Short mmCIF file of C-alpha atoms and ligand atoms in Angstrom, two decimals:
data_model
loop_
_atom_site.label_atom_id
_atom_site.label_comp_id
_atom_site.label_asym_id
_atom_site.label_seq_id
_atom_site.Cartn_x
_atom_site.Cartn_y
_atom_site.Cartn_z
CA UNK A 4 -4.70 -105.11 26.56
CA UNK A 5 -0.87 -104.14 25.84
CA UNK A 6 1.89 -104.73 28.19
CA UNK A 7 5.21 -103.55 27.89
CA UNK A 8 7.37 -105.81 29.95
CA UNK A 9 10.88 -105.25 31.61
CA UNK A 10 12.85 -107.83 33.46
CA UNK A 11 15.75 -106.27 35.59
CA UNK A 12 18.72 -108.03 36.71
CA UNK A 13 19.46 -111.97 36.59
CA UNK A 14 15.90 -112.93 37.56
CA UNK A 15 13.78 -110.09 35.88
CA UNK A 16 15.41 -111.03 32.62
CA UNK A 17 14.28 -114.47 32.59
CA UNK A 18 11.10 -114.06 34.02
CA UNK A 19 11.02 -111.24 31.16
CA UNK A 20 12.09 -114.07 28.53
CA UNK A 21 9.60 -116.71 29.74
CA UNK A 22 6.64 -114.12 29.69
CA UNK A 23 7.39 -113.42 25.86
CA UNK A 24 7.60 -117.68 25.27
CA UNK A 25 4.69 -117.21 27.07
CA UNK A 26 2.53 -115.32 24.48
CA UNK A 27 -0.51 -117.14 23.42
CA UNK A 28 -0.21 -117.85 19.39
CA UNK A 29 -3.64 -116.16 18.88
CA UNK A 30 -2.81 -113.64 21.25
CA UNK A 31 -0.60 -111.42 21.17
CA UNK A 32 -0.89 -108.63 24.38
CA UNK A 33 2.96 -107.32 24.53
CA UNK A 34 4.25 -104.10 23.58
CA UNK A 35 7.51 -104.68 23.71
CA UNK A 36 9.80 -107.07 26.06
CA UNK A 37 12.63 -105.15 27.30
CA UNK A 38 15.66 -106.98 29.49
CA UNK A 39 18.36 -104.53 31.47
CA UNK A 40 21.53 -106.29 33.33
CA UNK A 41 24.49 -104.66 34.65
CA UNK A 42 25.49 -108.26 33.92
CA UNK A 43 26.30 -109.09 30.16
CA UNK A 44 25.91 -112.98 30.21
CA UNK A 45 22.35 -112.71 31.52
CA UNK A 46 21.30 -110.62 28.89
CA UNK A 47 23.29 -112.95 26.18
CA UNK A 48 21.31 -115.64 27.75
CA UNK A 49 17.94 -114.21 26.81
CA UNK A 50 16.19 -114.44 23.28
CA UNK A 51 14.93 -110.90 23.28
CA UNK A 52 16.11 -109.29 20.29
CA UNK A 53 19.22 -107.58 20.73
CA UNK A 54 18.05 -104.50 20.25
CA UNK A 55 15.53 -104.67 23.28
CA UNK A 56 18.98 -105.45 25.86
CA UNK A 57 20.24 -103.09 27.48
CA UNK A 58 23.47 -103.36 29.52
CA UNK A 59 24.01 -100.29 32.36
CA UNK A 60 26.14 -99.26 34.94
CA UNK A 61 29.43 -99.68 33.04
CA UNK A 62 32.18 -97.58 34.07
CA UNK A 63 30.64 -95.84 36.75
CA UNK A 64 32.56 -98.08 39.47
CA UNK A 65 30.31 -100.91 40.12
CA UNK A 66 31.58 -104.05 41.54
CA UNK A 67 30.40 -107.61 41.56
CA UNK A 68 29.57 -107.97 45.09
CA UNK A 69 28.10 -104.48 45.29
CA UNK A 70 25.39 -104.15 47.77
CA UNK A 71 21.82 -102.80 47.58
CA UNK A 72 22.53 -99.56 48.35
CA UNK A 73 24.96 -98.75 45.95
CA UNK A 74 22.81 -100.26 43.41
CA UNK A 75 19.36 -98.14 44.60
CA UNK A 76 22.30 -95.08 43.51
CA UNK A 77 23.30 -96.71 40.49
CA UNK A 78 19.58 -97.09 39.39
CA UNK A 79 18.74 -93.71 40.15
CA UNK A 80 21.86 -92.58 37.94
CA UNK A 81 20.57 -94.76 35.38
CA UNK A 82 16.66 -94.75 35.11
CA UNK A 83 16.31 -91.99 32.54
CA UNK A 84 19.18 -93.85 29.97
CA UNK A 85 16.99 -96.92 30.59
CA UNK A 86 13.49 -95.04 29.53
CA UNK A 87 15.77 -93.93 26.69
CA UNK A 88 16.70 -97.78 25.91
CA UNK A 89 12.14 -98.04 25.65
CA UNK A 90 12.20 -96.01 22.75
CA UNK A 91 13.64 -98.77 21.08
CA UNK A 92 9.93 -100.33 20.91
CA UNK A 93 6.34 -98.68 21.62
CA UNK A 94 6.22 -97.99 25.24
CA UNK A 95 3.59 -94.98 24.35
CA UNK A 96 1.23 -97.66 23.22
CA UNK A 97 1.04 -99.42 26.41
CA UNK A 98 -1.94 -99.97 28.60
CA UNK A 99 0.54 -100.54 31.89
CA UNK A 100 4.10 -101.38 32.56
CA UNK A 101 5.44 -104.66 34.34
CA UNK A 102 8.46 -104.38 35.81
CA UNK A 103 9.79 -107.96 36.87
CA UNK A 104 12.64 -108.45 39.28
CA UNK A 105 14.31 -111.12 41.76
CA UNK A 106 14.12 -109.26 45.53
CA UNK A 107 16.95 -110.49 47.54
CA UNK A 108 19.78 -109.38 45.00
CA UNK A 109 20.72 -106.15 44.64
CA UNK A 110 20.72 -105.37 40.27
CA UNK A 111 16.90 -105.79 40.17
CA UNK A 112 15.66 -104.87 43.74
CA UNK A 113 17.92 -101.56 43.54
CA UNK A 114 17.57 -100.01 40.08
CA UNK A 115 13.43 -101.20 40.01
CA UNK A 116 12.17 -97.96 42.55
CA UNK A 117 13.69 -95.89 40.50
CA UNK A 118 12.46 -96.74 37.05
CA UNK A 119 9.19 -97.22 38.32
CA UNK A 120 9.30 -93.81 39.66
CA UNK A 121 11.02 -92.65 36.30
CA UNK A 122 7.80 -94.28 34.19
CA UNK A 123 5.10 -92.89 36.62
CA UNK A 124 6.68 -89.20 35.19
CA UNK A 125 6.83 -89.88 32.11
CA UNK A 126 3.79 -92.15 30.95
CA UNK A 127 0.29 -91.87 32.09
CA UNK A 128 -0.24 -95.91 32.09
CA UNK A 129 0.12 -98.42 35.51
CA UNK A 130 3.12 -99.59 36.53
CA UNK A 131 3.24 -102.80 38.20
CA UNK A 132 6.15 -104.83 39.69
CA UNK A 133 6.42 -108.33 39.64
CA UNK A 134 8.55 -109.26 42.42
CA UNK A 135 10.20 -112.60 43.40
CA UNK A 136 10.44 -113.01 47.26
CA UNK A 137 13.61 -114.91 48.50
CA UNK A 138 13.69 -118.70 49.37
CA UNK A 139 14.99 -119.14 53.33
CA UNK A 140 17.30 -121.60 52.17
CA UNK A 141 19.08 -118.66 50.16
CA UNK A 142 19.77 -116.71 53.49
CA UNK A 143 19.62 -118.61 56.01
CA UNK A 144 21.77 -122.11 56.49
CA UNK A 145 19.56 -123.31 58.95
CA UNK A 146 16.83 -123.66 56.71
CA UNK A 147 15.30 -126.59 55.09
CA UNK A 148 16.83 -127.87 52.16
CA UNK A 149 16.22 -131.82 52.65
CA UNK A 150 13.35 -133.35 53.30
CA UNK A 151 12.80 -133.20 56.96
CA UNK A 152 10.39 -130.36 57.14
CA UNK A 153 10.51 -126.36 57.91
CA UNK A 154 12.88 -126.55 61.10
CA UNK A 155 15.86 -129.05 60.08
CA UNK A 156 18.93 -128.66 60.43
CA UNK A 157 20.33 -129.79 57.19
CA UNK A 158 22.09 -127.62 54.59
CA UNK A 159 22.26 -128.11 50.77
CA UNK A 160 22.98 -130.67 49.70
CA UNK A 161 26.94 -131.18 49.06
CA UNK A 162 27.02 -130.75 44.96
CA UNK A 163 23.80 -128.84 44.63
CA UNK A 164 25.15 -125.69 46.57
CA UNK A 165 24.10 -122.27 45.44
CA UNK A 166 26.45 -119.59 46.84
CA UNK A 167 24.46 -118.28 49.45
CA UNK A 168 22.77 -114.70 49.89
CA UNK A 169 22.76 -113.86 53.62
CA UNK A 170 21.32 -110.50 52.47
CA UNK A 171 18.36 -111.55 50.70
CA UNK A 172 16.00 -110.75 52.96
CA UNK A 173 16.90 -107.89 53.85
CA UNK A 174 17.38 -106.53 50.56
CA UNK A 175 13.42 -108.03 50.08
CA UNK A 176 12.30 -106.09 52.46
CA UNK A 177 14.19 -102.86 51.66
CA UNK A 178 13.04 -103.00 48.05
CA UNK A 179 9.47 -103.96 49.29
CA UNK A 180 9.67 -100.68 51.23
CA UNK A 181 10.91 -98.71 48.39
CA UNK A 182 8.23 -100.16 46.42
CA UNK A 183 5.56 -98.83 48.52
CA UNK A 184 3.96 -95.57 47.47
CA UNK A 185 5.30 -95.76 43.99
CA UNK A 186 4.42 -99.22 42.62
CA UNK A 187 0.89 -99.18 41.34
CA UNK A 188 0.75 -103.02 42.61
CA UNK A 189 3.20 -105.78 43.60
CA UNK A 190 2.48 -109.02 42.21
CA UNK A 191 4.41 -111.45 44.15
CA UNK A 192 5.96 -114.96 43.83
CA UNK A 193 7.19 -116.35 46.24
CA UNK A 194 10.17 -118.53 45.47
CA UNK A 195 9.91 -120.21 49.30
CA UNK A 196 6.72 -121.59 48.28
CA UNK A 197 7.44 -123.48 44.80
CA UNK A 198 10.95 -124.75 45.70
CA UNK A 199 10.87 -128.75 46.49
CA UNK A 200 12.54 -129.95 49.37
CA UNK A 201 16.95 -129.82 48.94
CA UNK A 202 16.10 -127.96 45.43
CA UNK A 203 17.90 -124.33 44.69
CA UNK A 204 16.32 -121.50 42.70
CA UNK A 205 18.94 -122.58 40.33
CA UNK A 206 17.48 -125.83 39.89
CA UNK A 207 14.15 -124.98 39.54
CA UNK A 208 13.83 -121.98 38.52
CA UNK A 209 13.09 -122.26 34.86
CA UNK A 210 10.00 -124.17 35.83
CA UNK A 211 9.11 -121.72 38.14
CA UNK A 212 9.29 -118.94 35.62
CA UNK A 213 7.42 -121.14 32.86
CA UNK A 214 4.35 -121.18 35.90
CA UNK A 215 4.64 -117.64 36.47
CA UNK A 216 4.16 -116.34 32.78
CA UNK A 217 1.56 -118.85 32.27
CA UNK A 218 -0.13 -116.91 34.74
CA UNK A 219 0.68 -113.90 33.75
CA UNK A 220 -0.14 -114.72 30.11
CA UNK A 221 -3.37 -115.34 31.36
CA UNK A 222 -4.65 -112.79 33.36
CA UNK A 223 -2.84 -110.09 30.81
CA UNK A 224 -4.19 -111.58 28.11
CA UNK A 225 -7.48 -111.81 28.65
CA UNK A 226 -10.19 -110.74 25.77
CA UNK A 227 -10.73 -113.33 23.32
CA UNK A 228 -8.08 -114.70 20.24
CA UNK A 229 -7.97 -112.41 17.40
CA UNK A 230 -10.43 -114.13 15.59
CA UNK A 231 -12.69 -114.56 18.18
CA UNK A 232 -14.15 -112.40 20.95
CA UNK A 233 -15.12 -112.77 24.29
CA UNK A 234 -18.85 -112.67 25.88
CA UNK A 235 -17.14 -110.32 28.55
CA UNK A 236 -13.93 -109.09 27.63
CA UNK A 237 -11.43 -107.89 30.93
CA UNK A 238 -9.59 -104.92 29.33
CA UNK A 239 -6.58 -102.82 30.96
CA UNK A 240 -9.03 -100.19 32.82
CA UNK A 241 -10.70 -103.64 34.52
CA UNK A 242 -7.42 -104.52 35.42
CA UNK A 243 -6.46 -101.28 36.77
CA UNK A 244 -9.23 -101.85 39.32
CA UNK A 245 -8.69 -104.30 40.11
CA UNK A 246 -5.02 -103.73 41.02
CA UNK A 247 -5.84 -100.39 41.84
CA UNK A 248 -2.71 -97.71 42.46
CA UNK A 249 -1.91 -97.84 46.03
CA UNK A 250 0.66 -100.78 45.55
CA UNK A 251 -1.40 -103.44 46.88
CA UNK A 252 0.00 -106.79 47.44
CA UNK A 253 -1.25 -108.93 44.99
CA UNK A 254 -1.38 -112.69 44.22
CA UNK A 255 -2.13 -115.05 41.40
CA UNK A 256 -4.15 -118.62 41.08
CA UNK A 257 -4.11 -120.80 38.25
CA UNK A 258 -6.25 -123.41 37.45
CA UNK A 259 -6.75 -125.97 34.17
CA UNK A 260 -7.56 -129.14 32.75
CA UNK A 261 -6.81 -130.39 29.53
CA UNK A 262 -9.88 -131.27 27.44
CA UNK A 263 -10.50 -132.85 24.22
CA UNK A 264 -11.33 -130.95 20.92
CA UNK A 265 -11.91 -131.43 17.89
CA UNK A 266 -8.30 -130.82 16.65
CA UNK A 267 -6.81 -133.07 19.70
CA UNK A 268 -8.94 -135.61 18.52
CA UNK A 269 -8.01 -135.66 14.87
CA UNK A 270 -4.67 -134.10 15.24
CA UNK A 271 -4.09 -132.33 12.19
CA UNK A 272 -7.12 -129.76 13.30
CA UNK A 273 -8.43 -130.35 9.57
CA UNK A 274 -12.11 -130.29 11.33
CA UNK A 275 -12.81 -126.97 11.83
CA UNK A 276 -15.58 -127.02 14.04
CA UNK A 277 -15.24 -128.59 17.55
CA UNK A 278 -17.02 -131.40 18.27
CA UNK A 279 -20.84 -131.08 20.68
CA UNK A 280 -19.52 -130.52 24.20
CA UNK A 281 -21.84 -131.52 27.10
CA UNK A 282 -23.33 -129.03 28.85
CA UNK A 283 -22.52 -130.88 32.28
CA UNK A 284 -18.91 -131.66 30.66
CA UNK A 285 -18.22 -127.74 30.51
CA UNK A 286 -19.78 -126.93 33.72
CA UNK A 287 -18.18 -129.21 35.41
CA UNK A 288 -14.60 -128.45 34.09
CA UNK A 289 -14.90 -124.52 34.49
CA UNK A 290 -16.05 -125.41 38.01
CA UNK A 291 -13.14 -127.59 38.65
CA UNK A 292 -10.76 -125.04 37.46
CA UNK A 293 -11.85 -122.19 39.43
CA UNK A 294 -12.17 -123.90 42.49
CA UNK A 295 -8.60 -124.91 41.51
CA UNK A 296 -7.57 -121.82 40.98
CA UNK A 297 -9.10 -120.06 44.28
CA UNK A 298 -8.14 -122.47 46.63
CA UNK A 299 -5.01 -124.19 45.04
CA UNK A 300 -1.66 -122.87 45.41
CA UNK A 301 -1.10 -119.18 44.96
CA UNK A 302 2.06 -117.18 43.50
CA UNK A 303 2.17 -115.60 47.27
CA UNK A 304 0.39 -117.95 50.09
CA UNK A 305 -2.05 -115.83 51.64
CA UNK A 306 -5.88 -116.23 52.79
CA UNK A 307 -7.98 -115.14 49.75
CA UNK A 308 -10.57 -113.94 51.93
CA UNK A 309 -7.88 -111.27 53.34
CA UNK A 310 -8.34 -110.13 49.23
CA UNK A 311 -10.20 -106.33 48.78
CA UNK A 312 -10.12 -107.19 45.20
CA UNK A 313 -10.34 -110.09 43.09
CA UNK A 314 -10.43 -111.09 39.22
CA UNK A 315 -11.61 -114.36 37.47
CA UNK A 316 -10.94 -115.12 33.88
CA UNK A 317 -11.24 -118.58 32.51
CA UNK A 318 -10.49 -118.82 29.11
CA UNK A 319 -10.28 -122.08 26.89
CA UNK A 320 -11.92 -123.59 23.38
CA UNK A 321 -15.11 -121.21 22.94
CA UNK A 322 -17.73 -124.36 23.62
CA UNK A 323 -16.14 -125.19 26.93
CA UNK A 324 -16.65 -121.64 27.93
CA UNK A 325 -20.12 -122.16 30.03
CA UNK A 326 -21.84 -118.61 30.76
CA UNK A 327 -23.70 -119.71 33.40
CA UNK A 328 -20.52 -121.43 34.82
CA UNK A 329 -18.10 -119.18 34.65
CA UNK A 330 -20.54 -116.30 36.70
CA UNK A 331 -20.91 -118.80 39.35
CA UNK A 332 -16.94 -118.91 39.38
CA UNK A 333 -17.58 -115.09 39.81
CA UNK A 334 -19.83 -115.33 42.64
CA UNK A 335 -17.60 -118.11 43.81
CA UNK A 336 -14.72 -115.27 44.18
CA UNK A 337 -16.98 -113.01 45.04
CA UNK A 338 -18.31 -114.77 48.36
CA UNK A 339 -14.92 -115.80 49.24
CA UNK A 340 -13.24 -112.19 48.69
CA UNK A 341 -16.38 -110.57 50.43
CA UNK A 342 -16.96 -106.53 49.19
CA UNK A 343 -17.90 -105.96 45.70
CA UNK A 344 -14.42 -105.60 43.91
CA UNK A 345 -15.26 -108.92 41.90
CA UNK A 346 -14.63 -108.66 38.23
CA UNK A 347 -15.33 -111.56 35.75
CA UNK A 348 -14.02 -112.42 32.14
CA UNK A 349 -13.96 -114.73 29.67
CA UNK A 350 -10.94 -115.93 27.39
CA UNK A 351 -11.39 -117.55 24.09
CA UNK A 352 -8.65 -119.48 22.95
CA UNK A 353 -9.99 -121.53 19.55
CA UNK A 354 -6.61 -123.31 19.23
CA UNK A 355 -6.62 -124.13 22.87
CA UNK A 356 -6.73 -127.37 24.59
CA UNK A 357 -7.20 -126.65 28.14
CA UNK A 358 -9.70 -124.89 29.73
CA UNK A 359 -8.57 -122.70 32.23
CA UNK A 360 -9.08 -120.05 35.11
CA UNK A 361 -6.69 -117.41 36.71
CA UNK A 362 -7.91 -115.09 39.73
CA UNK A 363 -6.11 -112.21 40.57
CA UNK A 364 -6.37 -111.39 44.24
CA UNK A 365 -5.96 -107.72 44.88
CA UNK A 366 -4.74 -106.47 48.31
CA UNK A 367 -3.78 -109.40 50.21
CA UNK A 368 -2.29 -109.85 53.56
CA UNK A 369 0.49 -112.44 53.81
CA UNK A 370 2.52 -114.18 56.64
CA UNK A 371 4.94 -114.79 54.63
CA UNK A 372 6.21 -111.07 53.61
CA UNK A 373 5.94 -110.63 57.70
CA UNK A 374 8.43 -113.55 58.08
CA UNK A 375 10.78 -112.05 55.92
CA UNK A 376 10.78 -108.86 57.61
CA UNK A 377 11.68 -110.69 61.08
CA UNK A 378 14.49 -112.51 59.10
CA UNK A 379 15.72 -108.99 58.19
CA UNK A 380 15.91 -108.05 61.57
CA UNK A 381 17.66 -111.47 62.35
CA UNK A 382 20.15 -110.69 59.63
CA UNK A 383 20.56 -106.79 59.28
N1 GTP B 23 11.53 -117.25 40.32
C1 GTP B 23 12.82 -116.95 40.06
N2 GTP B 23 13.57 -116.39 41.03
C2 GTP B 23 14.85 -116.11 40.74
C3 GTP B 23 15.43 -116.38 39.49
N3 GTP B 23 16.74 -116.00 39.53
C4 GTP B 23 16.94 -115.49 40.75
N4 GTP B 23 15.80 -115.53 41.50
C5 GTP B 23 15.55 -114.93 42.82
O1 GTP B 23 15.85 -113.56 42.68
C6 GTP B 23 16.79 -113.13 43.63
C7 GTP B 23 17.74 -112.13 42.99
O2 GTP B 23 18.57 -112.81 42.06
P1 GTP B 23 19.07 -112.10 40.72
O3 GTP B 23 17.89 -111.64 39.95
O4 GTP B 23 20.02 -113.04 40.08
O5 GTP B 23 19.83 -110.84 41.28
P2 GTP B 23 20.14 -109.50 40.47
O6 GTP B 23 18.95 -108.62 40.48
O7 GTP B 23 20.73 -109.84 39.15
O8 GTP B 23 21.19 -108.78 41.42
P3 GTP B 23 22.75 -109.14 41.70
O9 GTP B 23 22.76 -109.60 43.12
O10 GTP B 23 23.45 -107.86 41.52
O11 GTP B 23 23.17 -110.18 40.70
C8 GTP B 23 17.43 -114.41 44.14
O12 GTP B 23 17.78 -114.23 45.49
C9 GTP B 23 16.36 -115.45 43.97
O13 GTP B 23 15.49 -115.47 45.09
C10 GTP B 23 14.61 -116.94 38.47
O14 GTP B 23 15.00 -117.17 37.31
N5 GTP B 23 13.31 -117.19 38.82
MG1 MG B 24 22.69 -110.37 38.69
#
């Protein structure tokens, strides 16, 4: 499929950038990558084209420490100059729209309703957000940032301080609310989740982002490499079923393991054909990386069972791709996500080394999103 992607603000501009680095060689499934800042140096920092930047908001007042609301106004003033900035590429050639942004600052998580709304009008494709969710230790001083568990005491660590955001989760939550109704899904992340103990999202954050597009890459994707195609191919009206248009919560698994090929074997990849795999060898790694990838660590912690819908596409050198493996992955989801909303793919990547699958879990109920709501409430 095609997606056009747009970061917004700090964090949706280099989530934006690592999606694009993200692109499989063989691959290619953008549109266009756009990145919008009100903030020049973020956009400066990104290696989208310069003509796919776009700075707003200047002159019309905005401050520094301006606060969500002011910023939900300034992205309403601004969505239909930043569909202009789209024309730029191809947006009429997209399959659906992914609008990543940081929640918990206010650039991103303010002008985002709005030019989701603004692309609903004016293109008949998805639109789906893909929204960071706020570390505690951003908000709340209390929180853990050492190593002695969820409830110490300790703060940052002196020399590794991050100047704090006591309104992060309330802006989360606001812009989760926004979201609601308008978003045809939320794909979440959930920066709480993949920061180390006494780490800050500036620390980590790259690494986080290079995880995130991986996945992304992935399930977007999906299909085979252009030169060769997939026993079932997942196109953009699978996808849209699976993340349907009522702005489900959605979450993402990943799972892989490297395995050897004929061109990782001889390095130069002179031998064009790969070498006899093992029918045991390939069932066994595609069922290693979807169990992996169902019950390892998720973008968003939640129970996959609370799922309505759920995706599986493992991808990887075309020999390693077992058929009968990969649909017991699919009934694997299936029994686990209960209902029939499974869909199953396939991904051939002939250059790849890794064999890989990525489930897309459609609807989910999380803990975590209500914990942020009663630290809004704590802070508001
Ligand atoms: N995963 C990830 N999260 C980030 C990154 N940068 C920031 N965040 C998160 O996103 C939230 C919003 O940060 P920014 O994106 O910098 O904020 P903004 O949208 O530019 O809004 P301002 O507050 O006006 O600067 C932060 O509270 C962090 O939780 C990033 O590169 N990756
Ligand atoms: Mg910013």
């Amino acid at each position: 499929m095609q997606l056009e992607v747009i970061g917004v603000g700090g964090a949706g501009c280099r989530i934006a950038d690592a999606i694009r680095a993200a692109e499989p060689a063989d691959r290619s499934f953008l549109t266009d990558v756009f990145v919008f800042d009100t903030d020049a140096a973020t956009l400066r920092r990104t290696v989208v084209p310069e003509s796919h930047r776009h700075r707003y908001g200047q002159g019309t007042g905005i401050d520094a420490d301006d606060d969500l609301e002011r910023r939900s106004e300034m992205g309403e003033t601004h969505a239909e100059e930043l569909l202009e900035a789209l024309d730029q590429g191809t947006p009429g050639e997209a399959d659906a729209f992914l609008i990543a942004v940081g929640l918990g600052g206010a650039t991103g998580g303010g002008t985002a309703p709005a030019l989701v709304a603004a692309l609903q009008r004016r293109y008949d494709a998805p639109v789906y957000v893909l929204a960071t969710l706020p570390a505690d230790r951003e908000f709340d001083p209390d929180a853990d940032a050492g190593d002695t568990g969820p409830h110490s005491r300790t703060t940052a660590a002196a020399g590794n301080a991050e100047p704090p955001r006591p309104t992060a989760a309330s802006n989360a939550v606001a812009t989760m609310e926004r979201l609601e109704g308008l978003a045809s899904a939320v794909v979440c992340f959930d920066n709480e989740a993949w920061l180390r103990p006494g780490e800050t999202v500036s620390d980590t954050r790259d690494r986080c982002n290079r995880e995130l597009a991986g996945r992304v890459a992935a399930v977007f994707a999906g299909g085979g490499s252009d030169d060769s195609v997939a026993q079932n191919v997942i196109d953009a009206s699978d996808i849209e079923r699976i993340l349907g248009n009522e702005s489900a919560i959605v979450a993402l698994g990943y799972g892989d393991q490297d395995v050897e090929t004929s061109s990782s074997r001889f390095g130069l990849g002179l031998l064009s054909t790969d070498r006899d795999v093992e029918t045991s060898e390939a069932v066994s790694a595609v069922e290693t990386v979807v169990r992996k990838g169902i019950h390892g660590k998720l973008t968003l912690e939640c129970d996959p069972e609370t799922a309505a819908r759920g995706l599986l596409v493992v991808g990887g050198p075309p020999t390693w791709l077992n058929r009968q493996a990969i649909a017991e992955g699919r009934r694997a989801l299936q029994s686990t996500v209960g209902g029939n909303g499974v869909l199953g793919g396939d991904a051939p990547r002939p250059d790849g080394e890794t064999v890989f699958a990525a489930i897309v879990l459609a609807g989910v109920e999380s803990e975590r999103l209500e914990e942020l709501r009663a630290a809004a409430d704590r802070t508001a």
